[in-house]
XYZ file of C-alpha atoms in Angstrom:
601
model
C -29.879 -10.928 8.120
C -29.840 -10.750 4.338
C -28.213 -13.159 1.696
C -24.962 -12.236 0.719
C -24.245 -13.128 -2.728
C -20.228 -13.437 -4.076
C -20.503 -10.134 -5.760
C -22.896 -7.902 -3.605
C -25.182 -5.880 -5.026
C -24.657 -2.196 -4.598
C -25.972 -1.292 -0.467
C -25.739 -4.962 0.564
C -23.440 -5.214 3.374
C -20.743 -7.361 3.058
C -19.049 -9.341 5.381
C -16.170 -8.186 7.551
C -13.231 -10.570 7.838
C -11.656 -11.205 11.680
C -7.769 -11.519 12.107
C -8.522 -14.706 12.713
C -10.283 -15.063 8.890
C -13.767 -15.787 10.547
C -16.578 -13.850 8.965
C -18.130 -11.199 11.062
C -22.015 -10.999 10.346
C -23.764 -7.869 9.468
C -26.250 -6.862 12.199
C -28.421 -4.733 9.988
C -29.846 -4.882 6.684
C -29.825 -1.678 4.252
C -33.347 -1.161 5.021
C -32.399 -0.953 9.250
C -29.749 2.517 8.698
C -30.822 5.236 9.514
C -30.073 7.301 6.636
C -32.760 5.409 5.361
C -35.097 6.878 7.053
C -34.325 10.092 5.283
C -33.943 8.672 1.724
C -36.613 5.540 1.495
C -37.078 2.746 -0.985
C -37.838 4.890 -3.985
C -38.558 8.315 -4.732
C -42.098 8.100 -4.644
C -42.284 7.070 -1.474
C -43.259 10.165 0.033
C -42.524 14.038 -0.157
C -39.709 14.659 1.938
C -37.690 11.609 0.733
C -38.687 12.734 -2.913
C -36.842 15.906 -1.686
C -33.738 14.386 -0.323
C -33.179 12.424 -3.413
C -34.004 15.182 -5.559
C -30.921 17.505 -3.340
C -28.720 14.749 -3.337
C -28.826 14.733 -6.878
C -27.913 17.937 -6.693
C -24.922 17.846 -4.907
C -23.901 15.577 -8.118
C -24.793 12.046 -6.643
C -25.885 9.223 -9.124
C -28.816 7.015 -6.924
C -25.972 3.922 -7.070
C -23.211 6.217 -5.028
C -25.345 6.613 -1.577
C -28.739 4.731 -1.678
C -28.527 1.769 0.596
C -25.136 2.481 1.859
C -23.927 3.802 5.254
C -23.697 7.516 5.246
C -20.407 7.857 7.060
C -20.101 11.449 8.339
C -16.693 13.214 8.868
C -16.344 15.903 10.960
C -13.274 17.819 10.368
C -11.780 20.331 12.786
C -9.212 21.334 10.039
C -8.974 25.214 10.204
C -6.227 27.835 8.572
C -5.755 29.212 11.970
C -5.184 25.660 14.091
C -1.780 24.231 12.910
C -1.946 21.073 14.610
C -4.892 20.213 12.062
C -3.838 21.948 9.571
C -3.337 18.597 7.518
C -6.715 17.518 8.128
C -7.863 18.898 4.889
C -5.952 15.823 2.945
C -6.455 13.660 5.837
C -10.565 13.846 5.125
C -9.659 12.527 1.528
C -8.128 9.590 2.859
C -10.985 8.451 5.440
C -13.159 8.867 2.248
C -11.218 7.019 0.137
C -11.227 4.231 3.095
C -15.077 4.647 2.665
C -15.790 4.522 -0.528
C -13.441 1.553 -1.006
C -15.633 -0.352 2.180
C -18.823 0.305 0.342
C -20.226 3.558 2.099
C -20.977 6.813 1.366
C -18.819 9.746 2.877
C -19.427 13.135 3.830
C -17.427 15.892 5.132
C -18.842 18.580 7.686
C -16.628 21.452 9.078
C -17.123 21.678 12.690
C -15.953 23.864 15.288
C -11.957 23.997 15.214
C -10.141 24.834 18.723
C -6.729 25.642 18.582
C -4.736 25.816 21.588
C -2.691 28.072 20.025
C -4.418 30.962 19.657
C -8.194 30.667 20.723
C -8.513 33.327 23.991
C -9.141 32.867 27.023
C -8.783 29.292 26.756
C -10.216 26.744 24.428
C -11.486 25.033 27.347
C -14.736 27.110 26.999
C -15.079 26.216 23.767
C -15.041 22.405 24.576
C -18.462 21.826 25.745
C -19.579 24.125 22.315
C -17.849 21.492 20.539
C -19.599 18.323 22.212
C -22.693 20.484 21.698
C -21.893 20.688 17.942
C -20.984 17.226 16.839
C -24.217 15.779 18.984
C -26.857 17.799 16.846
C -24.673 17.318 13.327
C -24.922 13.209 14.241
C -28.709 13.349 15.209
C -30.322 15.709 12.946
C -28.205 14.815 9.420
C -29.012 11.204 7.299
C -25.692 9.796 9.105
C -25.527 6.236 10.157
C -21.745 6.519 11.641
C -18.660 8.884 11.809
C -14.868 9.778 11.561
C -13.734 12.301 13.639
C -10.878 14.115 12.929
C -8.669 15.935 15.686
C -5.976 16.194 17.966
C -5.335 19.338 19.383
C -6.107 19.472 23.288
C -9.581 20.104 23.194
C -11.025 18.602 20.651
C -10.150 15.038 21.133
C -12.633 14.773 24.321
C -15.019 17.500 22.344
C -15.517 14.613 19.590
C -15.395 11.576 22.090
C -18.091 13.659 24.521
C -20.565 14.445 21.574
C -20.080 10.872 19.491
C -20.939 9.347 23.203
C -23.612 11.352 23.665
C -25.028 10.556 20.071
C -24.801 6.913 19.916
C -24.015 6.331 16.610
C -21.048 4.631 15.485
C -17.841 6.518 15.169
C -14.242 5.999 15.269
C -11.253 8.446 16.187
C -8.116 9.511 13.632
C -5.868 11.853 15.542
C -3.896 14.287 14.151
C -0.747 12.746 14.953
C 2.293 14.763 16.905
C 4.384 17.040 14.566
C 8.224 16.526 13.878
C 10.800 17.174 16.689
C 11.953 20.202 16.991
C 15.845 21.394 16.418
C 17.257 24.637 17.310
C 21.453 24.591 16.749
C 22.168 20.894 18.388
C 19.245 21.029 20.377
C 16.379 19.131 19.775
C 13.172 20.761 21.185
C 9.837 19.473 22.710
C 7.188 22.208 21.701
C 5.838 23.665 24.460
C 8.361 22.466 26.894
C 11.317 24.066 25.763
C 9.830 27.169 25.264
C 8.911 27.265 28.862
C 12.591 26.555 29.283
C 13.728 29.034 26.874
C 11.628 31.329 27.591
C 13.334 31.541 31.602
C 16.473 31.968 29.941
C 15.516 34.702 28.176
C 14.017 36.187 31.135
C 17.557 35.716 33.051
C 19.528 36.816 30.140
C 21.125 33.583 29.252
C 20.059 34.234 25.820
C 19.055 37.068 23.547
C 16.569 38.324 20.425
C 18.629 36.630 18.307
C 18.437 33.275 19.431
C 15.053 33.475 20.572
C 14.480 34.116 16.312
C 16.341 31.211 16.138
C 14.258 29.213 18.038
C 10.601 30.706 16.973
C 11.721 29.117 13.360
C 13.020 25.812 15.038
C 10.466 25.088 17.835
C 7.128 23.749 15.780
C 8.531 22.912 12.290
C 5.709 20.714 11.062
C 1.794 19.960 10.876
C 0.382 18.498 13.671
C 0.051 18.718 17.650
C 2.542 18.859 20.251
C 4.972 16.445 20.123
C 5.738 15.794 23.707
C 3.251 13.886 26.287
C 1.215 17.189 27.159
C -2.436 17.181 26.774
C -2.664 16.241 23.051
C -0.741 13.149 23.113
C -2.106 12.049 26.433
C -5.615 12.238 25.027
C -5.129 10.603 21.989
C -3.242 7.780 23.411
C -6.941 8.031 25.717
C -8.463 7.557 22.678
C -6.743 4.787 21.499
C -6.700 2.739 24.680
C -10.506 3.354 24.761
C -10.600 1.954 21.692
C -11.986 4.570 19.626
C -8.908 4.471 16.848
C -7.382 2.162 14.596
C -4.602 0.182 16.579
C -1.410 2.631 17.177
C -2.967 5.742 15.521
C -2.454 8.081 18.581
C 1.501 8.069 17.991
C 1.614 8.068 13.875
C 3.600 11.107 13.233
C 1.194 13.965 11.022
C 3.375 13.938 8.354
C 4.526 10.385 7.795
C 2.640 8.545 5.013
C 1.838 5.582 7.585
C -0.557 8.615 8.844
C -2.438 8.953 5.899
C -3.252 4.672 5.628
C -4.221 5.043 9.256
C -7.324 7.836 7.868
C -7.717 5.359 4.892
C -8.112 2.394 7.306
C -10.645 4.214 9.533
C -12.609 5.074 6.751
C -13.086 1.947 5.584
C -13.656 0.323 9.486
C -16.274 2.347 10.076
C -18.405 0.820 7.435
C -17.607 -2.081 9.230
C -18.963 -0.650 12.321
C -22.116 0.897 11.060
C -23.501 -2.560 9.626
C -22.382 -4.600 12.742
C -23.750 -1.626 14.722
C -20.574 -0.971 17.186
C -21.587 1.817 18.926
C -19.569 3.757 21.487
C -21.742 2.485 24.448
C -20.118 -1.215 23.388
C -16.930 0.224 23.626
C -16.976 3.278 26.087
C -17.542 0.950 29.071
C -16.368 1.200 33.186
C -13.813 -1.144 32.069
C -12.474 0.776 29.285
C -12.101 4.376 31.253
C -10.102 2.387 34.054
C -7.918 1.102 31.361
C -7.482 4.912 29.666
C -6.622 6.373 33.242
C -3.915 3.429 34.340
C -2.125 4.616 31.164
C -2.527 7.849 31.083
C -0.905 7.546 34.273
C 1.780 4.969 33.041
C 2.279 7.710 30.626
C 3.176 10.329 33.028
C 0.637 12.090 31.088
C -1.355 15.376 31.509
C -3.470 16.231 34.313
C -5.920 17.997 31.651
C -6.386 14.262 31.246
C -8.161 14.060 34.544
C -11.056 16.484 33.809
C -11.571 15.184 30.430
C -11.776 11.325 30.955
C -14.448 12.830 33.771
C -16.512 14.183 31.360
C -16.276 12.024 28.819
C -16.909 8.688 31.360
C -20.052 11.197 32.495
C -21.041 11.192 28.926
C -20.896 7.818 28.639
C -23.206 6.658 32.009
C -19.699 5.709 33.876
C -18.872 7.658 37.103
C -15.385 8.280 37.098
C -13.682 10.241 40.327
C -10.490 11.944 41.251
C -10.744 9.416 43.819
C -10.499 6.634 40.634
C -7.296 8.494 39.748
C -5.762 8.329 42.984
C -6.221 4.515 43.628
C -4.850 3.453 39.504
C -2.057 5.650 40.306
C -0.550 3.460 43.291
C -1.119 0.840 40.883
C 0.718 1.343 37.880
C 4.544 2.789 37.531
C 5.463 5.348 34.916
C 7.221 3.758 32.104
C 7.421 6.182 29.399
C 10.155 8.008 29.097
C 8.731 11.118 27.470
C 9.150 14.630 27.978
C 8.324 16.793 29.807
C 8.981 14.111 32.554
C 11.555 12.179 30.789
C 13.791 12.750 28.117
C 12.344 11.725 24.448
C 9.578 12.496 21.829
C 6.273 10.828 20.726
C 7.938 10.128 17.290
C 10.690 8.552 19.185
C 7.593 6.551 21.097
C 6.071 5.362 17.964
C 9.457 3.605 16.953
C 10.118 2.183 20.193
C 6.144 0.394 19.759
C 3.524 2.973 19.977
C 0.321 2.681 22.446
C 0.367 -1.417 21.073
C 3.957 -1.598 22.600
C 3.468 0.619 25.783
C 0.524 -1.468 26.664
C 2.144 -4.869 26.367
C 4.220 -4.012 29.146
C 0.867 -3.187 31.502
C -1.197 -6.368 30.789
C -2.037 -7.211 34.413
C -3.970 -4.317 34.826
C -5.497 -3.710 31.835
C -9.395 -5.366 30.783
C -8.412 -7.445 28.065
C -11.139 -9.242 27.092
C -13.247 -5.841 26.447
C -14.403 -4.752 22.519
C -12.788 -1.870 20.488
C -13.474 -0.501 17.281
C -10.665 -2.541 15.570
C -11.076 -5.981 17.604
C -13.501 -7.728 19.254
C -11.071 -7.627 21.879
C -8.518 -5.224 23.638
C -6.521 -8.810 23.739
C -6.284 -9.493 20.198
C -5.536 -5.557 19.185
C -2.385 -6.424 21.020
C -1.614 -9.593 19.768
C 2.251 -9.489 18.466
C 2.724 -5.874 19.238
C 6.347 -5.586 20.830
C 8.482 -2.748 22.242
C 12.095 -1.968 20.049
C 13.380 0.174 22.419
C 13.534 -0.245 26.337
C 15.147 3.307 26.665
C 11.913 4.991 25.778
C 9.618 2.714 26.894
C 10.889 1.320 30.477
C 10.642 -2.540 31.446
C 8.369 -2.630 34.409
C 11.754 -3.351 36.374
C 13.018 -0.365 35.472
C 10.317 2.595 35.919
C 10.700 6.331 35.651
C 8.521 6.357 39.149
C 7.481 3.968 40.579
C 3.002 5.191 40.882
C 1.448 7.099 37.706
C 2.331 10.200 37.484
C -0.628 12.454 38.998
C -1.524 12.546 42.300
C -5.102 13.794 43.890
C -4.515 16.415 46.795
C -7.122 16.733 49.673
C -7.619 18.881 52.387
C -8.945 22.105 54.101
C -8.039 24.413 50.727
C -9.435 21.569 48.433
C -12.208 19.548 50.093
C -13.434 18.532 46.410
C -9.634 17.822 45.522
C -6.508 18.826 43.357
C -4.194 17.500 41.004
C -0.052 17.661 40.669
C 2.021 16.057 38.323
C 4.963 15.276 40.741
C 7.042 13.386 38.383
C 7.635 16.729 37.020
C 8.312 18.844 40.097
C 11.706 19.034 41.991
C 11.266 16.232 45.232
C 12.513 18.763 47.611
C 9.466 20.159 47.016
C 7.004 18.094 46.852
C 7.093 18.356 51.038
C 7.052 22.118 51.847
C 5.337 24.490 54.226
C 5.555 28.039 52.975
C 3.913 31.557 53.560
C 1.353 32.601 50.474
C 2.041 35.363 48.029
C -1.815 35.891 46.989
C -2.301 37.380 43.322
C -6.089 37.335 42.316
C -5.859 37.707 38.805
C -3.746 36.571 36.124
C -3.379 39.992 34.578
C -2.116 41.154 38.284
C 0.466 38.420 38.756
C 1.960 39.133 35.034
C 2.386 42.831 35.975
C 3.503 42.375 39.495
C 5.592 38.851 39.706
C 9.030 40.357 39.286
C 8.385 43.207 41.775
C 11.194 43.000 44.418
C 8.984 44.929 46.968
C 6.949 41.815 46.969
C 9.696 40.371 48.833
C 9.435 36.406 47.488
C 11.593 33.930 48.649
C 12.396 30.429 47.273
C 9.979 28.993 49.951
C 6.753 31.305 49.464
C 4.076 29.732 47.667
C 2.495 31.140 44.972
C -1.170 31.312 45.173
C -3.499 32.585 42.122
C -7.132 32.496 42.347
C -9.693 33.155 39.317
C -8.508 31.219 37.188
C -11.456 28.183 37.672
C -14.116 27.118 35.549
C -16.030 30.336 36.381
C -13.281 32.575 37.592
C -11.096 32.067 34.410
C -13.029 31.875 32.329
C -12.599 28.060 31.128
C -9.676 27.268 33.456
C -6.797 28.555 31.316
C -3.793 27.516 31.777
C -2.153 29.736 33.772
C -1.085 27.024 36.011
C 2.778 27.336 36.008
C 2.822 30.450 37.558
C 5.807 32.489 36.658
C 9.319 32.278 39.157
C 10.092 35.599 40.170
C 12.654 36.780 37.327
C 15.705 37.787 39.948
C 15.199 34.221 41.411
C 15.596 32.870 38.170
C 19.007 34.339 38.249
C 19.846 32.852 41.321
C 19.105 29.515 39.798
C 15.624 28.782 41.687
C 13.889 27.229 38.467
C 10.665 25.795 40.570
C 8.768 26.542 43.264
C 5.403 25.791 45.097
C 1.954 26.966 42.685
C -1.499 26.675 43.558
C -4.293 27.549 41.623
C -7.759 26.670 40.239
C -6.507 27.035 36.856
C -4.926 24.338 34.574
C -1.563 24.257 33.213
C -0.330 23.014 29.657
C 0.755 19.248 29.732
C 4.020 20.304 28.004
C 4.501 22.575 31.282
C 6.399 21.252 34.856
C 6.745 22.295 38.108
C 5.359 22.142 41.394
C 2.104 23.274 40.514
C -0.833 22.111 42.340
C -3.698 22.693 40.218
C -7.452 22.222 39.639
C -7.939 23.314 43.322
C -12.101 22.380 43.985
C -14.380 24.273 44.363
C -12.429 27.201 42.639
C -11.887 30.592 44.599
C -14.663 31.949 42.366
C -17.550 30.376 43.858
C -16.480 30.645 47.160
C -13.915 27.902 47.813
C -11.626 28.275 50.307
C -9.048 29.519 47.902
C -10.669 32.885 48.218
C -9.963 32.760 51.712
C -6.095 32.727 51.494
C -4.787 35.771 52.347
C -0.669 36.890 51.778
C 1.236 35.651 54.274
C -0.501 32.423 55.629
C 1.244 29.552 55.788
C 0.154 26.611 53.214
C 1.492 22.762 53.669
C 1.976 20.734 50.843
C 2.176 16.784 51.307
C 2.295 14.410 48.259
C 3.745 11.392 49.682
C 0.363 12.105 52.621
C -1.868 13.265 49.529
C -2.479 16.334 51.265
C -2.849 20.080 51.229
C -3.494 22.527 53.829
C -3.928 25.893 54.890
C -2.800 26.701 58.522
C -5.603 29.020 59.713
C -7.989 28.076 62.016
C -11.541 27.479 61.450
C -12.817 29.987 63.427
C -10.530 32.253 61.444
C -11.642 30.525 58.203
C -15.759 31.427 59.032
C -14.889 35.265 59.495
C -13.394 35.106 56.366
C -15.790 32.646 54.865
C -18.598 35.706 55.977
C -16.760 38.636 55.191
C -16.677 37.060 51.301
C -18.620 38.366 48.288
C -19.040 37.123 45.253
C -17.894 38.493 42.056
C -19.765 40.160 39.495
C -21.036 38.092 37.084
C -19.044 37.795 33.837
C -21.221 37.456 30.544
C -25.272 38.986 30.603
C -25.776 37.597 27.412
C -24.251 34.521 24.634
C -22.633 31.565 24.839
C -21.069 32.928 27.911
C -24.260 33.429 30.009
C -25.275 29.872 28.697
C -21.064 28.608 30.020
C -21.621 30.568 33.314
C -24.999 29.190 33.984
C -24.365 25.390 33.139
C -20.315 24.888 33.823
C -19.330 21.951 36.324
C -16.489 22.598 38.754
C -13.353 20.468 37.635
C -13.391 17.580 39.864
C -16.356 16.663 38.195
C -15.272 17.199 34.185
C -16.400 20.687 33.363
C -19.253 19.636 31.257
C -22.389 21.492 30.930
C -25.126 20.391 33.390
C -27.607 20.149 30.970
C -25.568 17.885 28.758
C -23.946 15.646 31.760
C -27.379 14.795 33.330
C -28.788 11.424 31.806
C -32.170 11.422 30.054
C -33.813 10.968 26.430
C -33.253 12.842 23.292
C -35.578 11.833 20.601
C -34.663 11.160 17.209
C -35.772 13.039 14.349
C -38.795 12.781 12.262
C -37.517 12.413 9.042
C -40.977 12.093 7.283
């Protein structure tokens, strides 16, 4: 420990202050970072550190503004292209501002920015690229902590995976949902409605004109989707982890309270690098079962289930689909957020945020655990409250009464699937049907609204492909398209299956994630048109009705595809990629094992 005088000399660490007004002691001394390694005592302390003084002072640093402070890195996902981080560009200038004010020393890096919006095939094969990405920055620059800065889909558990995997301190800011949407007296979830509006256009309800109408109205600010699909779901993850500043995950991207948030992470994570709270403190058993009983309290997005895989892999903590099943017949759905419900996250934030939701699930959460605000999930909590019982249900008064995804078994998914039922039609969600096979997304597009193919309200719509492998990335192709003259009938879902994902803005009776995926030889690629395929949610089941003897003819008769990429990142994805009940993370990167630091000398 070193002496902390009134006014501290410039790299002493100060002392934190608890809620409580208890002083929290510094765990390291200026001399213990690890930027220090890089930049030494003085400058003649050897060549290399002579250099790294010498380029700092280039970049325009005086010796006072970074020697013996924490070098707080933040990596920024902001990108022209990715408009749910578009804001992340100011957002950097408040974390440093947070820094600078807690006695650090910030720096921003660009890293890899994945926009669900427009990065093909998915962004999902760009996730693991990500992880990869913020690792190495962490280990190989002068960086004693970070910020990271995202939001949309795949970056959230990108940052989380490759922080985890680094060791060093960090702390979350999301990018916060955007504004709601309005389109005449309509107001719009993204993604959601345009699923919605996009059907109607497909049946004719609706024309060019209002489809115009609705492009302008549909996403109208900064910042991810606004609904609880994948980016919301994750964050709130994040936050229940407790890997953000209390309530971040909810703060609307444009509001100013979104901006202190940055400034307040910022200046925690100084906090954090002296008192050394890494993400192994906080990243615990303890803390994943808490993220997946309210993800599932959320009624939140199955992408959630792959992720919190990988990142509870990344972390040492085995986390199953079989986890996900037994929290889910624990915990009731209580927010009342689209697309299973009726509001908006910035109508959640007002109602109490992650703070308030979590009041209302006490008895099953770890309270007594660290995060990176509190020494304890128990006193992050302390007098949060929920304002409005509409959007946030009493526990008396659920939206359903189990979390909202349930884990499918059976003879087409021995290593498991995923629905979100709360968001299919219960008629369905018991159903025997004959399967309409399409084996690649491409085909289905072209072919869906054929007549000739002769679907029915009761087939079930099969698409294979579309894994880890097959997809490439699992895209989200999920919420396979209704036949367009069964739209007009008024059919609006029916019974999916696939190995691909689907958006957590999306609904339906999709089954998804089906393990091992068709490409690799699960029994998806076995299915042929015309079988019949049981669905049973309430039994947790799914089965195809062929024989097994039938099943091992087929099973024989199967080759395997082609392989995809020869060379590239690809060849490295195809080589390495899990399948999804076990996270999609590279093999390489999931196994345990040491990295060494390195030599700075």
């Amino acid at each position: 420990m070193t002496d902390r005088p009134e006014t501290p000399r410039p790299g002493t660490p100060r002392p934190e202050t608890s809620r409580t007004g208890t002083p929290r002691p510094a765990a390291l001394r200026p001399q213990d970072l690890r930027s220090h390694r890089w930049y030494g005592d003085s400058v003649s302390a050897g060549l290399r550190t002579f250099s790294h003084r010498a380029r700092t002072r280039q970049l325009g640093y005086l010796p006072e503004e970074h020697l013996g402070k924490p070098v707080v890195a933040i990596l920024n996902t902001w990108s022209d292209i990715n408009p749910c981080h578009v804001h992340l560009r100011e957002r950097a200038q408040a974390v440093k501002r947070g820094v600078w004010q807690a006695g650090g020393f910030p720096l921003e890096f660009p890293v890899s920015t994945l926009s669900e919006t427009f990065q093909k095939p998915t962004p999902m094969l760009y996730r693991n690229l990500l992880a990869m990405e913020t690792e190495e920055l962490l280990r190989s620059y002068p960086v004693d902590g970070a910020v990271l800065l995202g939001g949309c889909d795949k970056t959230t558990p990108a940052l989380l995976m490759g922080a985890a995997s680094a060791g060093l301190p960090a702390v979350f800011v999301p990018a916060g949902p955007m504004l709601p949407g309005h389109w005449r007296k309509e107001v719009l979830g993204s993604g959601t409605d345009m699923w919605k509006y996009w059907d109607q256009r497909r049946t004719g309800e609706i024309g060019d004109g209002e489809l115009g109408e609705l492009e302008n109205g549909l996403a109208r600010s900064p910042g991810h989707c606004m609904t609880m699909g994948t980016a919301s779901t994750l964050t709130a993850a994040a936050e229940v982890l407790g890997m953000t500043m209390p309530g971040a995950s909810s703060i609307p991207a444009v509001d100013s309270g979104h901006e202190r948030m940055a400034a307040a992470a910022g200046a925690r994570i100084v906090g954090m690098v002296w008192q050394d709270v890494t993400p192994s403190k906080i990243l615990t058993r303890e803390a994943y079962e808490d993220a997946v009983a309210t993800v599932l309290a959320l009624g939140g997005s199955t992408n959630a289930v792959i992720h919190l895989i990988a990142m509870a892999g990344r972390s040492g903590v085995t986390l199953t689909l079989d986890d996900f099943d037994r929290i889910a017949r624990t915990v009731p759905v209580l927010a009342n957020l689209r697309p299973g419900g009726a509001y908006l996250m910035e109508d959640f934030h007002f109602a109490g945020g992650l703070p308030g939701f979590l009041t209302r699930l006490t008895d099953v959460l770890h309270l007594d655990r660290p995060t990176a605000a509190h020494p304890t999930l128990r006193a992050q909590l302390e007098g949060a409250l929920v304002h409005d019982d509409e959007v946030i249900r009493p526990r008396e008064r659920p939206l359903a009464d189990e979390g909202g995804v349930a884990v499918l078994r059976g003879n087409l998914c021995p290593d498991g699937a995923v629905i979100k039922h709360i968001a299919a039609e219960p008629h369905l969600l018991r159903h025997t049907g004959p399967a309409v096979v399409f084996d690649d997304y491409r085909t289905l597009q072209r072919t869906i609204d054929d007549p000739a193919l002769g679907i029915t309200a009761d087939h079930v719509l099969v698409l294979r492909n579309a894994g880890p492998r097959g997809g490439p990335g699992m895209p989200e192709y999920g919420m396979l398209p209704i036949p367009e003259y069964l739209l007009k009938e008024g059919v609006r879902d029916m019974v999916r299956i696939s190995d691909a994902r689907m958006s957590g803005t999306s609904y339906g009776a999709c089954v998804l994630h089906v393990a091992p995926e068709s490409y690799v030889g699960g029994p998806l690629a076995l299915v042929r048109t015309g079988d019949l395929i049981t669905l049973d949610v309430p039994a947790r089941t799914l089965r195809l009705e062929v024989d097994e003897a039938e099943l091992e003819r087929r099973r024989a008769a199967w080759t395997a595809p082609e392989q995809r990429w020869e060379r590239g990142y690809g060849a490295l994805y195809q080589e390495q990629i899990t399948q999804a009940d076990t996270g999609c993370d590279f093999a390489f990167l999931a196994r345990p094992g040491k990295v060494p630091e390195p030599y700075a000398g």
